Short mmCIF file of C-alpha atoms and ligand atoms in Angstrom, two decimals:
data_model
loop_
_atom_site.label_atom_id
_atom_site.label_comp_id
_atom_site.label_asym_id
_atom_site.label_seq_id
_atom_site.Cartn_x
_atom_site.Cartn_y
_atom_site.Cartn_z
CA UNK A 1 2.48 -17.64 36.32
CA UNK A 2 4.10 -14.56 34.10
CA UNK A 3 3.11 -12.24 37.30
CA UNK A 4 4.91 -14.08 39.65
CA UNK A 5 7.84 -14.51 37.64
CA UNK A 6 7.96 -10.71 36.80
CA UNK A 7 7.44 -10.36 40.91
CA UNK A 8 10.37 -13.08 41.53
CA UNK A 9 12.92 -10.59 39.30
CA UNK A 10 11.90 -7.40 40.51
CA UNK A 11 12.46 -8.92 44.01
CA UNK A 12 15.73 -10.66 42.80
CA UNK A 13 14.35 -13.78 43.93
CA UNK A 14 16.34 -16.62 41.55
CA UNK A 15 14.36 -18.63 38.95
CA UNK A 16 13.86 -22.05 38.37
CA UNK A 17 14.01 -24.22 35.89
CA UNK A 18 10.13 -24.28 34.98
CA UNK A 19 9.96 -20.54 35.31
CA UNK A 20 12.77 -20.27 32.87
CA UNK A 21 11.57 -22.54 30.35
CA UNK A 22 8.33 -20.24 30.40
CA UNK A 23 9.82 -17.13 29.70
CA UNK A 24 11.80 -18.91 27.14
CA UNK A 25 8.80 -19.51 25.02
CA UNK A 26 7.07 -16.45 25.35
CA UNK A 27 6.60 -14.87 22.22
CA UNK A 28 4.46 -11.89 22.48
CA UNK A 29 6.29 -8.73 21.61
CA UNK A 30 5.11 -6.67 24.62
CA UNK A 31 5.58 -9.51 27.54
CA UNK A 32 9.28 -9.86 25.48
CA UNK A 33 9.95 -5.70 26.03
CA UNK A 34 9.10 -6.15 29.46
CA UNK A 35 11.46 -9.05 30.23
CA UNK A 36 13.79 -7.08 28.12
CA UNK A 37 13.38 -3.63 30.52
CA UNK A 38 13.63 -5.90 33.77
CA UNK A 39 17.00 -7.30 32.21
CA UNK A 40 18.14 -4.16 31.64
CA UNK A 41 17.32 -2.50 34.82
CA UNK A 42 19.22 -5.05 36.29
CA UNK A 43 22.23 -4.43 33.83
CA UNK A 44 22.18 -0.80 35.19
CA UNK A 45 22.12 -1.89 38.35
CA UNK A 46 24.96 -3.99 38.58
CA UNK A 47 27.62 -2.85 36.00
CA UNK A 48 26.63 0.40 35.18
CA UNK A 49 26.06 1.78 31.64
CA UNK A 50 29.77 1.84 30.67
CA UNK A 51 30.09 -0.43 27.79
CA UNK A 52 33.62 -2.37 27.62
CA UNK A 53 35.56 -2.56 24.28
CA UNK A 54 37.52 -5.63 23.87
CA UNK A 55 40.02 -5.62 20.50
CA UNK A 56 39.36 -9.34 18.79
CA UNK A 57 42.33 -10.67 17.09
CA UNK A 58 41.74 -13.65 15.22
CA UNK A 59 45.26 -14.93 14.70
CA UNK A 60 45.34 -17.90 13.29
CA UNK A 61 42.27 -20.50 11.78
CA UNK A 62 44.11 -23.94 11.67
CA UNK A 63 42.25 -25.78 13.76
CA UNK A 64 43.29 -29.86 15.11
CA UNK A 65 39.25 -29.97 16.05
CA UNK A 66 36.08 -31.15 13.80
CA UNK A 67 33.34 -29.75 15.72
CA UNK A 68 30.87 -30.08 13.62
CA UNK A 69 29.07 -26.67 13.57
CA UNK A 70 31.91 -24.90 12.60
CA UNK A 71 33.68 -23.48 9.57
CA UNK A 72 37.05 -23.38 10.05
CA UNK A 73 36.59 -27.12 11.60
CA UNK A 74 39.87 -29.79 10.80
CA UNK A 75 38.11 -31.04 7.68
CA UNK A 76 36.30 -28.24 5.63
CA UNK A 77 39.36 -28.14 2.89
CA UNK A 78 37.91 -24.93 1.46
CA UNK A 79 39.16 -22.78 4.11
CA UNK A 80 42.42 -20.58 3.31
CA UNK A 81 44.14 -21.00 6.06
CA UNK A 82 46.47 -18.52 7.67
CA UNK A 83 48.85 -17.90 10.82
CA UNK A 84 49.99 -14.45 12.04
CA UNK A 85 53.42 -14.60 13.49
CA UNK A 86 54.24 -13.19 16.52
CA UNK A 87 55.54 -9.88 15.69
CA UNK A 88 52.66 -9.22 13.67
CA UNK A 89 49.96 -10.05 16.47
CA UNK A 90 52.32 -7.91 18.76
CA UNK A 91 52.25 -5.13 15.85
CA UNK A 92 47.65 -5.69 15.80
CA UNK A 93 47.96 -5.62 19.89
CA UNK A 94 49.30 -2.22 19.55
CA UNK A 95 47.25 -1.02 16.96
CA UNK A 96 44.09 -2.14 19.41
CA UNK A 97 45.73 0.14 21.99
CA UNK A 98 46.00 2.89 19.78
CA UNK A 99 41.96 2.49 19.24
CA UNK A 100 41.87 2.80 22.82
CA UNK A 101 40.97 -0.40 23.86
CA UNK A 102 42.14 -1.64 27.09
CA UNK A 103 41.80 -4.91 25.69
CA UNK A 104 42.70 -7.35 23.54
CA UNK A 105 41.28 -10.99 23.32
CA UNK A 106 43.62 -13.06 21.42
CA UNK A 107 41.61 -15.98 19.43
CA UNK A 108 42.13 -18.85 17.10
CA UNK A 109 41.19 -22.42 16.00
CA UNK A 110 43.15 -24.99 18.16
CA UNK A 111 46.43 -24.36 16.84
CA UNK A 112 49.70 -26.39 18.50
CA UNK A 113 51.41 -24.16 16.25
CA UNK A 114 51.83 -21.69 18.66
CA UNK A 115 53.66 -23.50 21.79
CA UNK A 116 54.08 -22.35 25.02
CA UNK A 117 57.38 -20.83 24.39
CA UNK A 118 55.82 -18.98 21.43
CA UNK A 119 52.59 -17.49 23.58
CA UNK A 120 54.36 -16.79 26.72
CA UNK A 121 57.11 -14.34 24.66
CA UNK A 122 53.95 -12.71 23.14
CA UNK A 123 52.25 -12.37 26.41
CA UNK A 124 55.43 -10.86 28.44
CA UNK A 125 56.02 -8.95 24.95
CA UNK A 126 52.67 -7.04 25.26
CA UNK A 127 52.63 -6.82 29.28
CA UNK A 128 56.20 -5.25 29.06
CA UNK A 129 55.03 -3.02 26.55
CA UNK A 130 51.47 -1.94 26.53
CA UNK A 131 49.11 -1.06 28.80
CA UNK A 132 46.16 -3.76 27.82
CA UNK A 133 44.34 -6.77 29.55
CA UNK A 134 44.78 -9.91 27.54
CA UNK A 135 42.28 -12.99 27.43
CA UNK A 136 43.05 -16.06 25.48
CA UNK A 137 40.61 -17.44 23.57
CA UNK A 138 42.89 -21.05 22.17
CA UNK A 139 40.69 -23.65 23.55
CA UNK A 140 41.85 -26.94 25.03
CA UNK A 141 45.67 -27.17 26.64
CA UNK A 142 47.08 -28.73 29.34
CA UNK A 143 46.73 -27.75 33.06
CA UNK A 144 50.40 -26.67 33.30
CA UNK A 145 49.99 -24.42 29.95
CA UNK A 146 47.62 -22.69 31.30
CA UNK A 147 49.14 -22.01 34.49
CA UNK A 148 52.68 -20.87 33.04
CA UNK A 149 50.12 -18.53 30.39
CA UNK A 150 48.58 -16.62 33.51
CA UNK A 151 51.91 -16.33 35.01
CA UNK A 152 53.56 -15.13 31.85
CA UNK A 153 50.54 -12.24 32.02
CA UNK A 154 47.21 -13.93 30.54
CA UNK A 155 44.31 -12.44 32.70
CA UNK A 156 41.78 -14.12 30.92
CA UNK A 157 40.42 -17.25 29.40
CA UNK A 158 37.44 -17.65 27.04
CA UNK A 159 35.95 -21.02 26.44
CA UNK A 160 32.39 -21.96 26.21
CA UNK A 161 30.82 -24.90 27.11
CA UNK A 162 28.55 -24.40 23.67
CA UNK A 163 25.72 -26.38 25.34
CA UNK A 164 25.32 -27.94 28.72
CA UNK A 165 23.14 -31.35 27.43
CA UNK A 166 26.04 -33.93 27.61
CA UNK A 167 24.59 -36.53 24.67
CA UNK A 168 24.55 -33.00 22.74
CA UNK A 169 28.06 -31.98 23.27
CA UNK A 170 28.90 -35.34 22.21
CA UNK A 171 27.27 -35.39 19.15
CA UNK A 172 28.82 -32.02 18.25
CA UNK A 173 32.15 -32.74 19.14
CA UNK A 174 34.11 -35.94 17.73
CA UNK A 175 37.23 -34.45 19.43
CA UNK A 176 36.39 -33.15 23.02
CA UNK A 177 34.40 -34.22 25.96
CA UNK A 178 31.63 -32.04 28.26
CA UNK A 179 33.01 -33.41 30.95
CA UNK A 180 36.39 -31.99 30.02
CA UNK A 181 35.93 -28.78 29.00
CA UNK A 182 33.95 -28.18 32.38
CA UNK A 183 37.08 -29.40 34.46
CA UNK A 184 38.77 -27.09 32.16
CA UNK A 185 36.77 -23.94 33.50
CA UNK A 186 36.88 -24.78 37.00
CA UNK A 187 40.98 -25.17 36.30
CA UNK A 188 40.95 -21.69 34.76
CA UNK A 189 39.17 -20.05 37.83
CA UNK A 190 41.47 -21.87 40.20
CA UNK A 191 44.43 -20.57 38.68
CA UNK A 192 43.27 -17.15 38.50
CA UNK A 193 41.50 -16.23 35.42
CA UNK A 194 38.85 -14.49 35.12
CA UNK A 195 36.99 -16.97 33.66
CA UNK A 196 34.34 -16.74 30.75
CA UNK A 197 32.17 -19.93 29.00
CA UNK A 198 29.40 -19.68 26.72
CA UNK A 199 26.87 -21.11 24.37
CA UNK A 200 25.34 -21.50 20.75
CA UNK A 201 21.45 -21.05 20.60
CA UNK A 202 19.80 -22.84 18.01
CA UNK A 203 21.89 -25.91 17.47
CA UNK A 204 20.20 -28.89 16.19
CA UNK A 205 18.50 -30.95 18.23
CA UNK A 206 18.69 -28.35 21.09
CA UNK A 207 15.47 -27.84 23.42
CA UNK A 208 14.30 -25.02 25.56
CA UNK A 209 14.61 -27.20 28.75
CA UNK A 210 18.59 -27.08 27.52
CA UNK A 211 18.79 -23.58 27.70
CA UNK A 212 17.19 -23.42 30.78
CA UNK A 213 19.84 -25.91 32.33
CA UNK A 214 22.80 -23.56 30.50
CA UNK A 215 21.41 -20.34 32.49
CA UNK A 216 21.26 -22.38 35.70
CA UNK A 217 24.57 -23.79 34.60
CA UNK A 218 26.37 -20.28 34.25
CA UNK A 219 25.34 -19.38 37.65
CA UNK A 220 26.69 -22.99 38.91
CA UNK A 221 29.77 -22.19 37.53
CA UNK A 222 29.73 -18.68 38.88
CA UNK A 223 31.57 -17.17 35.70
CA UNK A 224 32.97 -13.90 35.05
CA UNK A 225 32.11 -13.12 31.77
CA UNK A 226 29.35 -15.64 29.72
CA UNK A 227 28.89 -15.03 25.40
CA UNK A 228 25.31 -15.97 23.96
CA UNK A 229 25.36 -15.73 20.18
CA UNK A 230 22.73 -17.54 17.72
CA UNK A 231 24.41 -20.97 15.75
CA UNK A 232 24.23 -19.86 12.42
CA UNK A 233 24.70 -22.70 9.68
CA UNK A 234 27.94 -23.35 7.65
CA UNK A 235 26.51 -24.94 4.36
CA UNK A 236 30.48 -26.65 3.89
CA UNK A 237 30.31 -28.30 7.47
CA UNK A 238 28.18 -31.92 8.09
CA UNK A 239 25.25 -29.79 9.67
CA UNK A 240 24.72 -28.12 6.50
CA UNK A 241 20.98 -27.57 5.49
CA UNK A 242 19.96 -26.94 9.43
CA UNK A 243 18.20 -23.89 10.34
CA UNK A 244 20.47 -21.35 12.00
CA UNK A 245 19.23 -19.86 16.00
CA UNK A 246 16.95 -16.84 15.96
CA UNK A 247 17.69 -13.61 17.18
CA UNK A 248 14.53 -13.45 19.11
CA UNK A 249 16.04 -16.70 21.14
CA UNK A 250 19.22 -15.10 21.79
CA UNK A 251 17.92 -11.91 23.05
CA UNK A 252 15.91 -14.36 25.35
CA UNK A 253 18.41 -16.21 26.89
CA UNK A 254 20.78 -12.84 27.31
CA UNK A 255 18.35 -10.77 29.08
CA UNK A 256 17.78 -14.03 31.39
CA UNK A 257 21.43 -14.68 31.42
CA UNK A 258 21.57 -10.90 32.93
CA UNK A 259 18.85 -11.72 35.23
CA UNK A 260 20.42 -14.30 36.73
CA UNK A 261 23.72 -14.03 36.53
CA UNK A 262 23.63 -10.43 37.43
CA UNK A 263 27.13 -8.75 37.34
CA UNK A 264 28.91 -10.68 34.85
CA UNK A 265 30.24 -9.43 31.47
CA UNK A 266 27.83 -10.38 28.44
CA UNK A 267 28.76 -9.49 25.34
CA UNK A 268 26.58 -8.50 22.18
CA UNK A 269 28.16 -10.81 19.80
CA UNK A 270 29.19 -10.64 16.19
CA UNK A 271 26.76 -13.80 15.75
CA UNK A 272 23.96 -12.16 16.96
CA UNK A 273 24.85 -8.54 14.66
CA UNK A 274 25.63 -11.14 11.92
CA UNK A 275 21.74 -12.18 12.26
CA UNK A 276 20.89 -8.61 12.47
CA UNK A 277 23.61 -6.17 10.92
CA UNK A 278 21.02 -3.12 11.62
CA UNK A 279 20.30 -3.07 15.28
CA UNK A 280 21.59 -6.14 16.69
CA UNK A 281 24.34 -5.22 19.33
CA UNK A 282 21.77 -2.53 20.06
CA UNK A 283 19.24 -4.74 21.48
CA UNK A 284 21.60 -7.10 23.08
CA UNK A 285 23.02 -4.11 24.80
CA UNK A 286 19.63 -2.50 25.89
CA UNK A 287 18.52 -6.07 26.94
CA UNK A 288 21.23 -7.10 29.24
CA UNK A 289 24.58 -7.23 27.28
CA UNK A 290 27.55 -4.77 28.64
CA UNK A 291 30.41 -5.62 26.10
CA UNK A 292 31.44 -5.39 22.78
CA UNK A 293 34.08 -7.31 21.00
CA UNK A 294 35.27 -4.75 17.68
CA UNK A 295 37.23 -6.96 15.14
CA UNK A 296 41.20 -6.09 14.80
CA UNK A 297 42.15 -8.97 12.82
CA UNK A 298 44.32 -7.47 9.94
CA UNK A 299 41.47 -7.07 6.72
CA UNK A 300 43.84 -9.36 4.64
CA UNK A 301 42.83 -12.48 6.92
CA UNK A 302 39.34 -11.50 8.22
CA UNK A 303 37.46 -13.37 5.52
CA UNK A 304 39.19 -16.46 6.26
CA UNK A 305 37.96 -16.81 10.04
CA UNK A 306 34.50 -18.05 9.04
CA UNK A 307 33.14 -19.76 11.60
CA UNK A 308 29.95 -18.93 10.03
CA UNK A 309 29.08 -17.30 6.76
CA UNK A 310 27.90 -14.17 5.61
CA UNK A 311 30.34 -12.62 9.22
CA UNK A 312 30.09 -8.86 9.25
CA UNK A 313 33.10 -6.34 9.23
CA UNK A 314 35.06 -8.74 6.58
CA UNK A 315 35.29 -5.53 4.81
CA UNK A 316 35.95 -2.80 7.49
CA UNK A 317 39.34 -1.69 8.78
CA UNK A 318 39.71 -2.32 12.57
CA UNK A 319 39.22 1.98 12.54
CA UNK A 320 35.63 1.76 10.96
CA UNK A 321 34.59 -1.04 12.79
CA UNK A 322 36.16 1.25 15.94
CA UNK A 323 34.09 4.31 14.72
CA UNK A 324 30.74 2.19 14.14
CA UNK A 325 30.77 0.64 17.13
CA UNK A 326 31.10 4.08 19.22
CA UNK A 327 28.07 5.36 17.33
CA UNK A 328 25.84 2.19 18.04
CA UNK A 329 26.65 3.15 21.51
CA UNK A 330 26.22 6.42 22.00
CA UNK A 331 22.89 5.91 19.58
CA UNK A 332 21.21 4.04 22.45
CA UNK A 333 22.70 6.76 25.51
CA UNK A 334 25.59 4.33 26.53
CA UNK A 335 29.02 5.41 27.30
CA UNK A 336 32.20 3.64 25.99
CA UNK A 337 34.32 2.06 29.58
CA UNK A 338 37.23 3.78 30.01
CA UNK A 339 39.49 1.55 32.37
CA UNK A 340 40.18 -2.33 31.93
CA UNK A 341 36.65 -3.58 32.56
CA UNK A 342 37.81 -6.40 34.81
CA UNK A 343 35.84 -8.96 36.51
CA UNK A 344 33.67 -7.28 38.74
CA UNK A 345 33.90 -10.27 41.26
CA UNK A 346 37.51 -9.85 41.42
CA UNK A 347 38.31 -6.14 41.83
CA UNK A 348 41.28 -7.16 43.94
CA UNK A 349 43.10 -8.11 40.40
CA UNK A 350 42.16 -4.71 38.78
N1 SAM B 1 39.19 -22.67 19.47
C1 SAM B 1 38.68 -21.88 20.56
C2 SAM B 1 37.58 -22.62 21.30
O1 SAM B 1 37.11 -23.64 20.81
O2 SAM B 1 37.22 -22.15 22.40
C3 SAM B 1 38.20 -20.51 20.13
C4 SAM B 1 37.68 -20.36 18.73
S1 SAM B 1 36.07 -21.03 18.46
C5 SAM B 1 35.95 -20.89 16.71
C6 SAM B 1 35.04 -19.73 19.09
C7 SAM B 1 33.56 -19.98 19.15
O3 SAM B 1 32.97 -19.86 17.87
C8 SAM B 1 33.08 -21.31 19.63
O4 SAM B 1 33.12 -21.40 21.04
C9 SAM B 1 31.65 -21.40 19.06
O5 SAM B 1 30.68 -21.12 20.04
C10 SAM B 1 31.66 -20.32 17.97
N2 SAM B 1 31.21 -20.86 16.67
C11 SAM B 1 31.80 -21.80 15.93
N3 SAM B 1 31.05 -22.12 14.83
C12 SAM B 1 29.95 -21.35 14.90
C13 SAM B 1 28.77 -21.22 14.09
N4 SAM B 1 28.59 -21.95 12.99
N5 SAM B 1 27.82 -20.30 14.46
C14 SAM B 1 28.01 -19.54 15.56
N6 SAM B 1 29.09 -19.63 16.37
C15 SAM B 1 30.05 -20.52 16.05
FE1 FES B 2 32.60 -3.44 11.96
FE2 FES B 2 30.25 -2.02 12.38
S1 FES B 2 31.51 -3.06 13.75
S2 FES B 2 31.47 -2.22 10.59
#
């Protein structure tokens, strides 16, 4: 079976669900480099070896939600919780510029807070001002919001779908439905974002045939940009005392992700370097990943957006974590994109 699968990439013939769920429990180190090498032949192939830079600014972690993995979920009381106004997320944007990043992804718990009124003066604010893409990353609003945020400037939206079993999603989360949040992407691509979803590997009760049907459900949903990072557990949320996902799993489902998917953006995520602080963006990026999301957030509020604990960079300045990043890069013979790193199914909006 492993021959004809390895046959089935090299001829970019697409994968089923069987042939996924076998690759997904391989385990041997040598059969894993060589699904990592096809992966990342295929990254070459189809976005080049420019890795994109996008600024994260976590503004604000009051969220309305309780999902239960998380750790700055409604009911964990011993978060600090903060909000950055508007002039000093403007004042961060620029600072991300200054970096040279021609992006900034603008991300917090889901936080009414911040109204339309309030987001689309930031958004016109920066577009009037700086030369930067900006994706939202706010989860769950209304139709309309979203549509006046892409007029006001938005070009993208970040929201995964965190796993594609239904009876899962609903376990996880007491506030939102699956069927929902995947109305909610297709809205987001119909109004012109370039659109990006995700999942957790690892979560409780999760199986391989699961992340089988997420890969196949990326491609379904034909996304632009698609983040795989590892659950790790929060021991002050209600799945406390679960095992966190693996690296090894991750790395899995990205370089299959790649394979599939083919010129999407995949980031290697702060999860995943969380798991592995010595060479973990390294192997997402040499197994299929083309992105890289350095932290921004100013250092005063970085330790309160714990999603997950034991987060790297709490204690780097948005210029280290600029500086380390480059060299992880150019450690592995990458180079650092130099232009927005839009969509590349939508060049037309570049
Ligand atoms: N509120 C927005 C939303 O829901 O899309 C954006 C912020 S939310 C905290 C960003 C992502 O963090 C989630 O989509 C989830 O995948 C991830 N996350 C939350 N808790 C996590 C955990 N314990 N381990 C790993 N990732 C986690
Ligand atoms: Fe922040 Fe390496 S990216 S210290």
């Amino acid at each position: 079976m492993l021959n004809e699968i390895w046959e089935k990439i090299d001829s970019e013939v697409e994968l089923n669900k069987e042939e996924l769920c076998y690759i997904l429990s391989l385990e041997d180190p040598e059969k894993l480099e060589i699904l990592y090498q096809k992966a990342d032949k295929i990254r070459k192939k189809y976005v080049g070896d420019e890795v994109h830079l996008r600024g994260l600014i976590e503004f604000s972690n009051y969220c309305r939600n309780n999902c239960l993995y998380c750790g700055i979920r409604r009911d964990n009381k011993k978060v600090k919780r903060y909000r950055m106004e508007i002039d000093e997320i403007f004042e961060t944007v620029l600072l991300a510029s200054r970096l040279g990043y021609k992006t900034v992804v603008l991300q917090s718990g889901e936080d009414m807070y911040y109204t339309l009124n309030k987001l689309t003066e930031l958004i016109k604010r920066i577009k009037d001002n700086i030369d930067i893409a900006i994706t939202l990353s706010i989860g769950e609003r209304s139709y309309e919001e979203y549509e006046k945020l892409y007029e006001a400037g938005a070009d993208r939206y970040l929201m995964r779908f965190e796993t594609s079993n239904p009876e899962l999603y609903a376990k996880l989360h007491p506030d939102s439905s699956f069927e929902n949040r995947i109305n909610i992407l297709k809205w987001l691509k119909q109004i012109g974002y370039q659109t990006g979803s995700g999942i957790m590997i690892g979560l409780p009760g999760q199986t391989i045939e699961d992340l089988a049907e997420d890969i196949l459900m990326f491609k379904k949903l034909d996304l632009d940009m698609i983040g795989v990072g590892p659950y790790i557990c929060h021991p002050d949320t209600p799945l406390a005392g679960n095992p966190s996902g693996t690296a090894e799993m991750t790395l899995k489902v990205i370089a299959l992700t790649r394979i599939v998917t083919k010129n999407t953006h995949i980031p290697a995520t702060t999860a995943l370097a969380t798991l592995r602080p010595e060479d973990g963006r390294e192997k997402a990026l040499m197994a299929g990943a083309n992105v890289i999301m350095p932290n921004v957030t100013p250092m005063k509020y970085r330790e309160h957006y714990t999603l997950y604990p034991n987060k790297i960079c709490i204690n780097e300045s948005a210029q280290q974590c600029n500086l380390c990043i480059k060299r992880r890069i150019y450690s592995i013979g990458r180079v650092i994109g130099t232009d927005y790193g839009h969509s590349l199914k939508k060049r037309e909006n570049s």
